[in-house]
Amino acid sequence: MSAPTNVQRMDKIVSLCKRRGFIFQSSEIYGGLNGLWDYGPLGVELKRNVKNYWWRVMVHERDDIVGLDGSILMNRVVWQASGHEDTFSDPMVDCLLTKKRFRADQIEPRSGTAYYFSGAVDVQRLLQKFDAATHGGASNVRSEIEARKNSIFSVMASWKTSPDLNLRKIESALRAELQSDKNVVSDFEYSVLVPPGKPRESAQKIALHFYAERGIENAELQGERSEAITNTTRYNPENGSLLTEPRPFNLMFKTYVGATEDESSITYLRPETAQAIFVQFKNVLEVSRKKLPFGIAQIGKAFRNEINPRNFTFRSREFEQMELEYFCRPEQGMELLEYWKEERLKFYENIGISRSRLHVLTVPNEERAFYSKGTYDIEYDFPFGAQELEGVAYRTDYDLSQHQKASGKSLEYFDEETKQKFIPHVVEPSAGVDRTVLAVICEAYAEDEAPDEKGKMETRIVLRFHPRIAPIKCAVFPLLKNKEPLVAKAKEIVDLLRPHMYVFYDESGAIGRRYRRQDEIGTPFGVTVDFETLGEKDAALRDTVTLRERDSMKQDRIAIKDLPSILISRIR
Ligand code: GAP
């Protein structure tokens, strides 16, 4: 079977996610809300499994890391001291025609011919205004307007300084008329980029549309000129319209705490979980009695008012982060940066992501935060391109120093051995839960062939999740639903497994269909109770079942009593 293109593949993944209850659009019945998503019954299990595994390897299996669950709303000074209030922004531009907003740094450079217009005039209305300003007199001036309508404002500017008092009066009366009706003349400069091979008329069409939007209905364009342009990012890639100049757009959602909505009650929904860790550093240090190097881990929601949410859940406005702040001595920073990069790569491999689809990007000096001495981005080959899953950054002592300065409270560490006091440095692996979930779904999605009921090969959609993160670990099927002893045995098996894992019982439809439904949601194991289980054909097979493995579709005969240990060892 030919592999679907990347766009097709992504479309299939998005549709499977909705159809099988992994991810829904938020507020869908009201038309949704851009950049916000809800995880359905299977999505929530997958997400939990990813977070639980992160917590297990980052906290429970180590002596040097403890956890924290900080509040989402914090004192505004936290965001002032961290620099977020002043600098946590993306450059944004708006399309002058459609008002659609883009991130300036995400616009692909384009080449073509730029057509410039100095404005537009509705000539009929202009003449009506002229007649109103002069009570129908000054016909010589009226014909000058008709002849030079394309430069009406420069014509009027020349009257303004004319020694002819009558012309100066007409100028001021006409200007007053034009100001009272903005739909006659626009001197707003506008331009359109037309790709090679497209005619000048297409630029004029867009420009007329632009001026019509500004109220100039039957416009004649003014001052047209053109020029070839290469690699510009100043135009809307979708329609060629000029964009506004880039402006910084702060990504934090502002809110008010308490009953009054004024300056004193402002705070923000946190845009990262890390700051709670920095401001609780001293408390956690005291209660946990850890020595450097040690870390504080946290999983929680973060919010960013992204200009362009896109690629399904990849860039959302509400998402979850899994962050570790690993505090150390200054001289350990660079070495720990390498250590954490490797640890984090292992994590992704351990949840089933192939190393060949993970890339480590060394963030160049000019793109790194000024306080960082080294940053890696771990990227995954999504169907829409290689994109960041996680950042691993050596943030030096910047954050703790900023909070010490702003709060006036010491955030220093006292080294018992050397008797030195200093602000620890920190290495931060910061991963997105939603991006990891999307990556494991993209990685797991496969189409292959499997026999149907009659042995004929048919296309099978299968999510090859690593058993450790699969939403449902094992499905249990009685061969026939109307044979009471089969049903009773299957239910016994469900009760046996349930304390250890999430199990699904299914008795409806042909067994092949039931397998297929589980394959599509990534259930790694299927247990079937058949007549052999009841010992009807061979007493030696009593209390055995078939255990089917999702990927190979291989079936083994297993004693029911061995099922928990076999499955537990494979899903851990
Ligand atoms: N404390 C550092 C920090 O927040 P970041 O690179 O801005 O660094 C870390 O974010 C991770 O959070 C990203 O690698 C990504 O996985 C996730 N993330 C950031 N913005 C996101 C968004 N809009 N939607 C989904 N995940 C996002």
Coordinates of C-alpha atoms and ligand atoms in Angstrom, one line a residue:
M1 CA 0.0 0.0 0.0
S2 CA 1.4 3.5 -0.9
A3 CA 2.2 5.8 2.0
P4 CA -0.3 8.7 2.2
T5 CA 1.2 12.2 1.7
N6 CA 2.0 14.1 4.8
V7 CA -1.0 16.4 4.5
Q8 CA -3.3 13.4 3.9
R9 CA -1.7 11.6 6.8
M10 CA -2.3 14.5 9.2
D11 CA -5.9 14.8 8.0
K12 CA -6.4 11.1 8.7
I13 CA -4.9 11.5 12.2
V14 CA -7.1 14.5 13.0
S15 CA -10.2 12.7 11.8
L16 CA -9.3 9.5 13.7
C17 CA -8.7 11.5 16.9
K18 CA -12.2 12.9 16.7
R19 CA -13.9 9.7 15.5
R20 CA -12.4 7.5 18.3
G21 CA -12.6 10.1 21.1
F22 CA -9.0 11.2 21.5
I23 CA -9.3 14.9 20.9
F24 CA -12.3 17.2 20.2
Q25 CA -12.5 20.9 19.4
S26 CA -13.3 22.9 22.5
S27 CA -16.9 24.3 22.7
E28 CA -17.5 22.5 19.4
I29 CA -21.4 22.9 19.5
Y30 CA -20.9 26.6 19.5
G31 CA -18.4 26.7 16.6
G32 CA -15.3 26.0 18.7
L33 CA -12.7 28.5 20.0
N34 CA -9.5 28.7 18.1
G35 CA -6.4 27.1 19.7
L36 CA -8.4 25.2 22.4
W37 CA -9.0 21.5 22.6
D38 CA -10.7 18.9 24.8
Y39 CA -9.3 15.4 25.3
G40 CA -12.0 12.7 25.0
P41 CA -12.2 9.4 26.9
L42 CA -9.1 7.9 25.1
G43 CA -7.2 11.1 24.8
V44 CA -7.3 11.7 28.5
E45 CA -6.0 8.2 29.2
L46 CA -3.1 8.7 26.8
K47 CA -2.3 12.1 28.2
R48 CA -2.3 10.7 31.8
N49 CA 0.0 7.8 30.8
V50 CA 2.5 10.2 29.2
K51 CA 2.5 12.5 32.3
N52 CA 2.6 9.5 34.7
Y53 CA 5.6 8.1 32.9
W54 CA 7.4 11.5 32.9
W55 CA 6.7 11.8 36.7
R56 CA 7.9 8.2 37.2
V57 CA 11.3 8.7 35.5
M58 CA 11.9 12.3 36.6
V59 CA 10.7 12.0 40.2
H60 CA 9.9 8.6 41.6
E61 CA 12.9 6.7 40.1
R62 CA 15.4 9.3 41.3
D63 CA 16.8 10.5 44.7
D64 CA 17.6 14.0 43.5
I65 CA 14.2 15.4 42.3
V66 CA 11.1 16.3 44.1
G67 CA 7.7 17.6 42.9
L68 CA 5.7 20.8 43.1
D69 CA 2.2 21.7 42.1
G70 CA 2.1 25.5 41.9
S71 CA -0.9 27.8 41.4
I72 CA -1.7 29.1 37.9
L73 CA -2.3 32.6 39.1
M74 CA 0.6 34.3 40.9
N75 CA 1.5 37.7 42.2
R76 CA 2.0 40.0 39.2
V77 CA 5.5 40.9 40.5
V78 CA 6.5 37.3 39.5
W79 CA 5.9 38.2 35.9
Q80 CA 7.6 41.6 36.2
A81 CA 10.7 40.1 37.8
S82 CA 10.9 37.2 35.3
G83 CA 10.8 39.7 32.4
H84 CA 7.5 38.2 31.0
E85 CA 5.5 41.4 31.4
D86 CA 7.9 43.4 29.3
T87 CA 9.3 40.9 26.8
F88 CA 7.1 37.8 26.5
S89 CA 5.8 38.8 23.1
D90 CA 5.8 37.8 19.4
P91 CA 6.0 40.2 16.6
M92 CA 2.6 40.4 14.9
V93 CA 1.3 41.9 11.6
D94 CA -2.2 42.3 10.3
C95 CA -3.4 42.0 6.8
L96 CA -4.7 45.5 5.8
L97 CA -7.4 43.9 3.7
T98 CA -8.8 41.0 5.7
K99 CA -7.4 42.0 9.2
K100 CA -6.1 38.5 9.5
R101 CA -3.3 38.4 12.0
F102 CA 0.1 36.6 11.4
R103 CA 3.3 36.1 13.4
A104 CA 5.7 38.3 11.5
D105 CA 8.5 35.8 11.9
Q106 CA 6.5 33.0 10.4
I107 CA 5.8 34.6 7.1
E108 CA 7.7 32.9 4.2
P109 CA 9.7 35.4 2.1
R110 CA 8.1 35.9 -1.4
S111 CA 9.1 37.6 -4.7
G112 CA 7.0 39.2 -7.4
T113 CA 5.9 42.7 -8.6
A114 CA 4.7 45.1 -6.0
Y115 CA 2.1 47.6 -7.2
Y116 CA 1.8 50.8 -5.1
F117 CA -1.2 53.1 -5.0
S118 CA -1.1 56.5 -3.3
G119 CA -4.9 56.5 -2.7
A120 CA -8.3 56.3 -4.4
V121 CA -11.1 58.7 -5.4
D122 CA -14.8 58.3 -6.0
V123 CA -14.9 60.9 -8.8
Q124 CA -18.7 61.4 -9.0
R125 CA -19.0 62.0 -5.3
L126 CA -15.9 64.2 -5.4
L127 CA -17.6 66.5 -7.9
Q128 CA -20.8 66.5 -5.9
K129 CA -18.8 67.6 -2.9
F130 CA -17.1 70.3 -4.9
D131 CA -20.5 71.6 -6.1
A132 CA -21.7 71.6 -2.5
A133 CA -18.6 73.5 -1.4
T134 CA -18.9 76.1 -4.1
H135 CA -22.8 76.2 -4.5
G136 CA -22.2 75.0 -8.1
G137 CA -19.9 78.0 -9.0
A138 CA -16.2 78.0 -10.1
S139 CA -16.6 75.9 -13.1
N140 CA -13.0 76.4 -14.2
V141 CA -11.8 74.9 -11.0
R142 CA -14.3 72.1 -11.4
S143 CA -12.8 71.1 -14.7
E144 CA -9.3 71.3 -13.1
I145 CA -10.5 68.7 -10.6
E146 CA -11.9 66.5 -13.3
A147 CA -8.6 66.6 -15.2
R148 CA -6.4 66.1 -12.1
K149 CA -8.6 64.0 -9.9
N150 CA -5.8 61.5 -9.4
S151 CA -3.8 63.9 -7.4
I152 CA -6.7 65.7 -5.7
F153 CA -4.8 66.3 -2.4
S154 CA -1.8 67.9 -4.1
V155 CA -4.1 70.0 -6.2
M156 CA -5.8 71.3 -3.1
A157 CA -2.4 71.8 -1.4
S158 CA -1.4 74.1 -4.3
W159 CA -4.6 76.2 -3.9
K160 CA -4.0 76.5 -0.2
T161 CA -0.8 78.5 -0.8
S162 CA -2.2 80.3 -3.8
P163 CA -2.4 84.2 -3.8
D164 CA -5.9 83.8 -5.2
L165 CA -8.2 84.2 -2.2
N166 CA -11.1 82.5 -3.9
L167 CA -9.1 79.3 -4.5
R168 CA -8.1 79.3 -0.8
K169 CA -11.7 79.6 0.2
I170 CA -12.7 76.7 -2.1
E171 CA -9.8 74.7 -0.7
S172 CA -11.0 75.1 2.9
A173 CA -14.7 74.5 2.0
L174 CA -13.9 71.4 0.0
R175 CA -11.7 70.0 2.7
A176 CA -14.5 70.4 5.2
E177 CA -16.9 68.6 2.9
L178 CA -14.3 65.7 2.4
Q179 CA -13.8 65.5 6.1
S180 CA -17.5 65.2 6.8
D181 CA -17.7 62.3 4.3
K182 CA -14.8 59.9 4.5
N183 CA -16.2 57.8 1.6
V184 CA -15.0 60.1 -1.2
V185 CA -11.2 60.3 -1.2
S186 CA -8.5 58.2 0.6
D187 CA -4.9 59.2 0.6
F188 CA -4.0 56.0 2.4
E189 CA -1.0 54.4 0.7
Y190 CA -1.5 50.8 -0.2
S191 CA 0.3 48.1 -2.1
V192 CA -0.2 44.6 -3.4
L193 CA 2.4 41.9 -4.3
V194 CA 1.6 39.9 -7.4
P195 CA 3.5 36.7 -8.0
P196 CA 5.4 36.3 -11.3
G197 CA 3.1 35.6 -14.2
K198 CA 0.0 37.3 -12.7
P199 CA -1.4 40.4 -14.4
R200 CA -1.4 44.0 -13.1
E201 CA -5.2 43.8 -13.0
S202 CA -5.1 41.3 -10.2
A203 CA -3.3 43.9 -8.0
Q204 CA -5.8 46.6 -9.0
K205 CA -8.7 44.3 -8.2
I206 CA -7.3 43.8 -4.6
A207 CA -6.6 47.5 -4.2
L208 CA -10.1 48.4 -5.3
H209 CA -11.5 45.9 -2.8
F210 CA -9.2 47.5 -0.1
Y211 CA -10.4 51.0 -0.8
A212 CA -14.1 49.8 -1.0
E213 CA -13.6 48.3 2.5
R214 CA -12.5 51.8 3.6
G215 CA -15.7 53.3 2.1
I216 CA -14.6 54.4 -1.4
E217 CA -17.2 52.5 -3.4
N218 CA -16.6 53.5 -7.0
A219 CA -12.9 54.2 -6.6
E220 CA -10.4 55.3 -9.2
L221 CA -7.0 54.3 -8.1
Q222 CA -4.3 57.0 -7.7
G223 CA -0.6 57.2 -8.2
E224 CA 0.0 53.7 -9.4
R225 CA 3.6 52.5 -9.8
S226 CA 5.3 49.1 -9.7
E227 CA 8.6 47.5 -8.9
A228 CA 10.1 44.0 -8.8
I229 CA 10.7 42.8 -5.3
T230 CA 12.5 39.7 -4.0
N231 CA 12.2 37.9 -0.7
T232 CA 9.8 40.2 1.0
T233 CA 7.8 39.3 4.1
R234 CA 5.7 42.5 4.0
Y235 CA 2.7 41.0 2.2
N236 CA -0.1 38.5 3.1
P237 CA 1.0 35.2 1.6
E238 CA -2.7 34.3 1.0
N239 CA -3.9 37.4 -1.0
G240 CA -0.8 39.6 -1.7
S241 CA -2.2 42.5 0.4
L242 CA 0.2 44.8 2.3
L243 CA 0.6 44.0 6.0
T244 CA 1.0 46.4 8.9
E245 CA 4.4 47.1 10.4
P246 CA 5.3 44.4 13.0
R247 CA 4.2 45.2 16.5
P248 CA 5.0 43.3 19.7
F249 CA 2.1 41.3 21.0
N250 CA 2.3 40.1 24.6
L251 CA 1.2 36.5 24.8
M252 CA 0.1 36.4 28.4
F253 CA -3.6 36.3 29.1
K254 CA -4.4 39.2 31.5
T255 CA -6.9 38.8 34.3
Y256 CA -8.0 40.5 37.5
V257 CA -8.0 39.0 41.0
G258 CA -10.8 40.0 43.3
A259 CA -13.9 42.2 42.8
T260 CA -12.2 45.3 41.4
E261 CA -10.8 45.5 37.9
D262 CA -8.0 48.1 38.1
E263 CA -4.2 48.3 37.9
S264 CA -3.8 46.9 41.4
S265 CA -5.7 43.7 40.7
I266 CA -4.0 42.7 37.4
T267 CA -2.3 39.4 37.0
Y268 CA -1.8 36.8 34.3
L269 CA -2.6 33.2 33.6
R270 CA 0.9 31.6 33.8
P271 CA 2.6 31.2 30.4
E272 CA 5.0 28.6 31.8
T273 CA 5.0 26.5 35.0
A274 CA 8.7 27.2 35.7
Q275 CA 8.3 30.5 37.6
A276 CA 6.4 28.8 40.5
I277 CA 9.4 26.6 41.0
F278 CA 11.8 29.5 41.1
V279 CA 9.7 31.5 43.6
Q280 CA 9.3 28.4 45.8
F281 CA 12.9 27.4 45.6
K282 CA 13.8 28.3 49.2
N283 CA 10.7 26.6 50.7
V284 CA 11.3 23.4 48.8
L285 CA 15.0 23.4 49.6
E286 CA 14.3 23.7 53.3
V287 CA 11.6 21.0 53.5
S288 CA 13.3 18.5 51.2
R289 CA 16.8 19.0 52.6
K290 CA 18.4 18.3 49.2
K291 CA 21.9 19.1 48.3
L292 CA 23.1 20.5 45.0
P293 CA 22.6 19.3 42.3
F294 CA 18.9 18.6 42.8
G295 CA 15.7 19.4 40.9
I296 CA 12.1 20.4 41.3
A297 CA 9.6 19.0 38.8
Q298 CA 6.2 20.2 37.9
I299 CA 3.4 19.3 35.5
G300 CA 0.6 21.8 34.8
K301 CA -1.4 24.0 32.6
A302 CA 0.1 27.0 30.8
F303 CA -1.6 29.6 28.7
R304 CA -0.4 31.7 25.8
N305 CA -2.5 33.9 23.6
E306 CA -0.8 32.6 20.5
I307 CA -1.3 34.8 17.4
N308 CA -1.7 31.9 15.1
P309 CA -2.7 28.6 16.8
R310 CA -2.1 25.9 14.2
N311 CA -1.2 22.3 13.3
F312 CA -4.0 20.8 15.4
T313 CA -2.9 20.8 19.1
F314 CA 0.7 21.6 18.3
R315 CA 0.4 25.3 18.9
S316 CA -2.5 25.8 21.3
R317 CA -3.6 28.7 23.6
E318 CA -4.0 26.4 26.6
F319 CA -1.6 23.5 27.0
E320 CA 0.3 21.5 29.6
Q321 CA 4.0 21.5 30.3
M322 CA 6.2 19.0 32.1
E323 CA 9.1 21.1 33.5
L324 CA 12.1 20.3 35.5
E325 CA 14.4 23.0 37.1
Y326 CA 17.6 21.2 38.0
F327 CA 19.7 23.4 40.3
C328 CA 23.5 23.1 40.3
R329 CA 26.8 24.8 40.9
P330 CA 27.9 27.2 38.1
E331 CA 30.7 24.9 37.0
Q332 CA 28.2 21.9 36.5
G333 CA 25.9 23.8 34.2
M334 CA 27.3 22.9 30.7
E335 CA 27.9 19.2 31.7
L336 CA 24.3 18.9 33.0
L337 CA 22.9 20.5 29.9
E338 CA 24.4 17.5 27.9
Y339 CA 23.2 15.0 30.5
W340 CA 19.6 16.3 30.4
K341 CA 19.5 16.4 26.6
E342 CA 20.5 12.7 26.6
E343 CA 18.0 11.8 29.4
R344 CA 15.2 13.5 27.6
L345 CA 16.0 11.7 24.3
K346 CA 15.8 8.4 26.2
F347 CA 12.4 9.4 27.5
Y348 CA 11.0 9.9 24.0
E349 CA 12.4 6.6 22.9
N350 CA 10.9 4.9 25.9
I351 CA 7.4 6.0 25.0
G352 CA 7.8 4.6 21.5
I353 CA 9.2 7.5 19.4
S354 CA 11.9 6.4 17.0
R355 CA 15.3 8.0 17.5
S356 CA 15.5 8.5 13.8
R357 CA 12.5 10.9 13.9
L358 CA 14.0 13.0 16.8
H359 CA 16.4 15.8 16.1
V360 CA 18.5 17.9 18.4
L361 CA 18.9 21.5 17.3
T362 CA 21.6 23.6 18.9
V363 CA 19.9 27.0 19.3
P364 CA 22.4 29.5 17.8
N365 CA 23.8 32.3 20.1
E366 CA 21.8 35.1 18.5
E367 CA 18.5 33.2 19.0
R368 CA 19.1 32.2 22.6
A369 CA 17.8 34.2 25.6
F370 CA 20.6 36.6 26.6
Y371 CA 21.0 34.8 30.0
S372 CA 21.2 31.3 28.6
K373 CA 24.7 29.7 28.1
G374 CA 23.3 26.9 25.9
T375 CA 20.0 25.6 24.6
Y376 CA 18.9 22.6 22.7
D377 CA 15.6 22.1 21.0
I378 CA 14.5 18.5 20.7
E379 CA 12.4 18.3 17.5
Y380 CA 10.2 15.6 16.1
D381 CA 9.3 14.9 12.5
F382 CA 5.6 15.7 12.6
P383 CA 3.7 15.2 9.3
F384 CA 3.8 19.0 9.0
G385 CA 7.5 19.2 9.4
A386 CA 10.2 18.9 12.1
Q387 CA 9.0 21.0 15.1
E388 CA 10.0 21.5 18.7
L389 CA 8.8 19.0 21.3
E390 CA 11.0 20.2 24.1
G391 CA 13.6 22.8 25.0
V392 CA 16.6 22.0 27.2
A393 CA 18.2 25.2 28.4
Y394 CA 21.0 26.2 30.7
R395 CA 19.5 29.3 32.2
T396 CA 22.4 30.2 34.5
D397 CA 21.4 32.0 37.8
Y398 CA 19.1 34.5 35.9
D399 CA 15.7 33.5 37.3
L400 CA 16.7 33.1 41.0
S401 CA 18.7 36.3 40.8
Q402 CA 15.8 38.2 39.3
H403 CA 13.4 37.0 42.1
Q404 CA 16.0 37.7 44.8
K405 CA 16.3 41.2 43.6
A406 CA 12.6 41.9 43.2
S407 CA 11.5 40.2 46.4
G408 CA 14.4 41.3 48.6
K409 CA 14.4 37.7 50.0
S410 CA 17.6 35.6 49.8
L411 CA 17.4 32.7 47.4
E412 CA 21.0 31.7 48.0
Y413 CA 22.2 28.2 48.8
F414 CA 24.6 27.6 51.6
D415 CA 27.2 24.9 50.9
E416 CA 27.9 23.1 54.2
E417 CA 31.3 21.8 53.1
T418 CA 32.9 24.9 51.6
K419 CA 30.8 27.4 53.7
Q420 CA 30.1 29.3 50.5
K421 CA 26.8 31.1 49.8
F422 CA 25.7 31.5 46.2
I423 CA 22.7 31.6 43.9
P424 CA 22.5 28.2 42.2
H425 CA 22.5 27.9 38.4
V426 CA 19.7 25.9 36.7
V427 CA 19.3 23.6 33.7
E428 CA 15.7 23.3 32.5
P429 CA 14.3 20.5 30.4
S430 CA 10.8 21.9 29.5
A431 CA 8.5 19.6 27.5
G432 CA 4.9 20.1 26.2
V433 CA 2.4 17.4 27.2
D434 CA 0.1 18.1 24.2
R435 CA 3.0 18.1 21.7
T436 CA 4.3 14.8 23.1
V437 CA 0.8 13.3 22.9
L438 CA 0.5 14.5 19.3
A439 CA 3.9 13.1 18.5
V440 CA 3.1 9.7 19.9
I441 CA -0.2 9.6 17.9
C442 CA 1.6 10.6 14.7
E443 CA 4.3 8.0 15.4
A444 CA 1.8 5.3 16.2
Y445 CA -0.5 5.8 13.2
A446 CA -0.2 3.1 10.6
E447 CA -2.2 1.4 7.9
D448 CA -1.5 -2.2 7.0
E449 CA -3.4 -5.2 5.9
A450 CA -5.2 -7.8 7.9
P451 CA -7.6 -10.7 7.0
D452 CA -11.3 -10.1 7.5
E453 CA -13.8 -12.7 8.7
K454 CA -13.6 -14.7 5.5
G455 CA -9.8 -14.5 5.3
K456 CA -9.8 -11.8 2.6
M457 CA -7.1 -9.1 3.2
E458 CA -8.5 -5.6 4.0
T459 CA -6.9 -2.3 5.1
R460 CA -6.4 -2.0 8.8
I461 CA -5.8 1.3 10.7
V462 CA -3.7 0.7 13.7
L463 CA -2.2 2.9 16.4
R464 CA 1.0 1.2 17.4
F465 CA 1.3 2.8 20.8
H466 CA 4.0 1.6 23.1
P467 CA 2.0 -0.5 25.6
R468 CA 3.3 1.7 28.4
I469 CA 1.3 4.7 27.2
A470 CA -1.6 3.0 25.3
P471 CA -4.9 4.2 26.7
I472 CA -6.4 0.7 27.1
K473 CA -3.9 -2.0 27.9
C474 CA -6.0 -5.1 27.2
A475 CA -9.4 -5.9 25.7
V476 CA -11.3 -9.0 26.9
F477 CA -13.7 -10.8 24.5
P478 CA -16.0 -13.8 25.0
L479 CA -16.1 -15.6 21.7
L480 CA -19.9 -15.5 21.7
K481 CA -22.1 -13.2 23.7
N482 CA -25.0 -15.6 24.0
K483 CA -23.0 -18.4 25.7
E484 CA -23.3 -17.6 29.4
P485 CA -20.2 -19.7 30.5
L486 CA -18.0 -17.8 28.0
V487 CA -19.3 -14.4 29.2
A488 CA -18.9 -15.3 32.9
K489 CA -15.3 -16.4 32.3
A490 CA -14.5 -13.2 30.4
K491 CA -15.9 -11.1 33.2
E492 CA -13.8 -13.0 35.7
I493 CA -10.7 -12.1 33.7
V494 CA -11.7 -8.5 33.6
D495 CA -12.0 -8.5 37.4
L496 CA -8.6 -10.2 37.6
L497 CA -6.8 -7.6 35.5
R498 CA -8.6 -4.4 36.5
P499 CA -6.6 -3.7 39.7
H500 CA -3.5 -3.6 37.5
M501 CA -4.4 -1.9 34.3
Y502 CA -7.2 -0.2 32.3
V503 CA -9.2 -3.1 30.7
F504 CA -12.0 -3.0 28.2
Y505 CA -14.7 -5.7 27.9
D506 CA -16.4 -6.1 24.5
E507 CA -18.9 -8.8 23.5
S508 CA -20.6 -7.2 20.5
G509 CA -20.0 -8.2 16.9
A510 CA -17.8 -10.7 15.1
I511 CA -14.5 -11.3 16.9
G512 CA -12.5 -9.9 13.9
R513 CA -14.5 -6.6 14.0
R514 CA -13.8 -6.4 17.7
Y515 CA -10.0 -6.9 17.1
R516 CA -10.1 -4.2 14.5
R517 CA -11.9 -1.7 16.8
Q518 CA -9.1 -2.2 19.4
D519 CA -6.3 -1.9 16.8
E520 CA -7.7 1.4 15.7
I521 CA -7.4 2.8 19.3
G522 CA -4.0 1.2 19.9
T523 CA -4.9 -1.5 22.5
P524 CA -1.8 -3.7 22.5
F525 CA -3.4 -6.9 23.9
G526 CA -6.6 -8.8 23.3
V527 CA -7.7 -11.8 25.3
T528 CA -10.3 -14.1 23.9
V529 CA -12.3 -16.6 25.9
D530 CA -13.3 -19.6 23.7
F531 CA -14.7 -23.1 24.1
E532 CA -11.2 -24.4 24.8
T533 CA -11.1 -22.1 27.9
L534 CA -14.1 -24.0 29.2
G535 CA -12.2 -27.3 28.6
E536 CA -14.9 -28.5 26.2
K537 CA -12.5 -30.0 23.6
D538 CA -9.4 -30.7 25.6
A539 CA -9.3 -30.7 29.4
A540 CA -5.7 -29.6 29.3
L541 CA -6.7 -26.3 27.8
R542 CA -9.3 -25.5 30.5
D543 CA -8.7 -22.0 31.9
T544 CA -6.4 -20.9 29.1
V545 CA -7.2 -18.1 26.7
T546 CA -5.7 -16.7 23.5
L547 CA -3.6 -13.6 23.9
R548 CA -3.4 -11.6 20.7
E549 CA -0.7 -9.1 20.2
R550 CA -1.8 -6.0 18.2
D551 CA 1.2 -5.4 15.9
S552 CA 2.1 -8.9 14.9
M553 CA -1.5 -10.2 15.3
K554 CA 0.1 -13.3 16.7
Q555 CA -2.0 -15.4 19.1
D556 CA -0.6 -17.4 22.0
R557 CA -2.4 -19.8 24.3
I558 CA -1.9 -18.6 27.9
A559 CA -3.1 -19.8 31.3
I560 CA -5.5 -17.3 32.8
K561 CA -3.5 -17.3 36.1
D562 CA -0.4 -16.1 34.2
L563 CA -2.1 -13.2 32.5
P564 CA -1.5 -10.5 35.2
S565 CA 2.2 -11.1 35.4
I566 CA 2.7 -11.4 31.6
L567 CA 0.8 -8.3 30.9
I568 CA 2.2 -6.2 33.8
S569 CA 5.7 -7.0 32.6
R570 CA 4.9 -5.7 29.1
I571 CA 3.1 -2.5 30.0
R572 CA 5.4 -1.1 32.7
Ligands
GAP1 N1 10.0 27.4 30.8 C1 10.5 27.4 29.5 C2 9.5 27.4 28.4 O1 8.3 27.6 28.7 P1 9.1 27.1 25.9 O2 10.1 26.7 24.8 O3 8.4 28.4 25.6 O4 10.0 27.2 27.2 C3 8.4 24.7 26.5 O5 8.0 26.0 26.1 C4 7.6 23.7 25.8 O6 6.2 24.0 26.0 C5 7.7 23.7 24.3 O7 8.9 22.9 23.9 C6 6.4 23.0 23.8 O8 6.5 21.6 23.9 C7 5.4 23.5 24.9 N2 4.7 24.7 24.3 C8 5.1 26.0 24.3 N3 4.1 26.7 23.7 C9 3.1 25.9 23.3 C10 1.9 26.0 22.7 N4 1.4 27.2 22.3 N5 1.1 24.9 22.5 C11 1.5 23.7 22.9 N6 2.7 23.5 23.5 C12 3.5 24.6 23.7

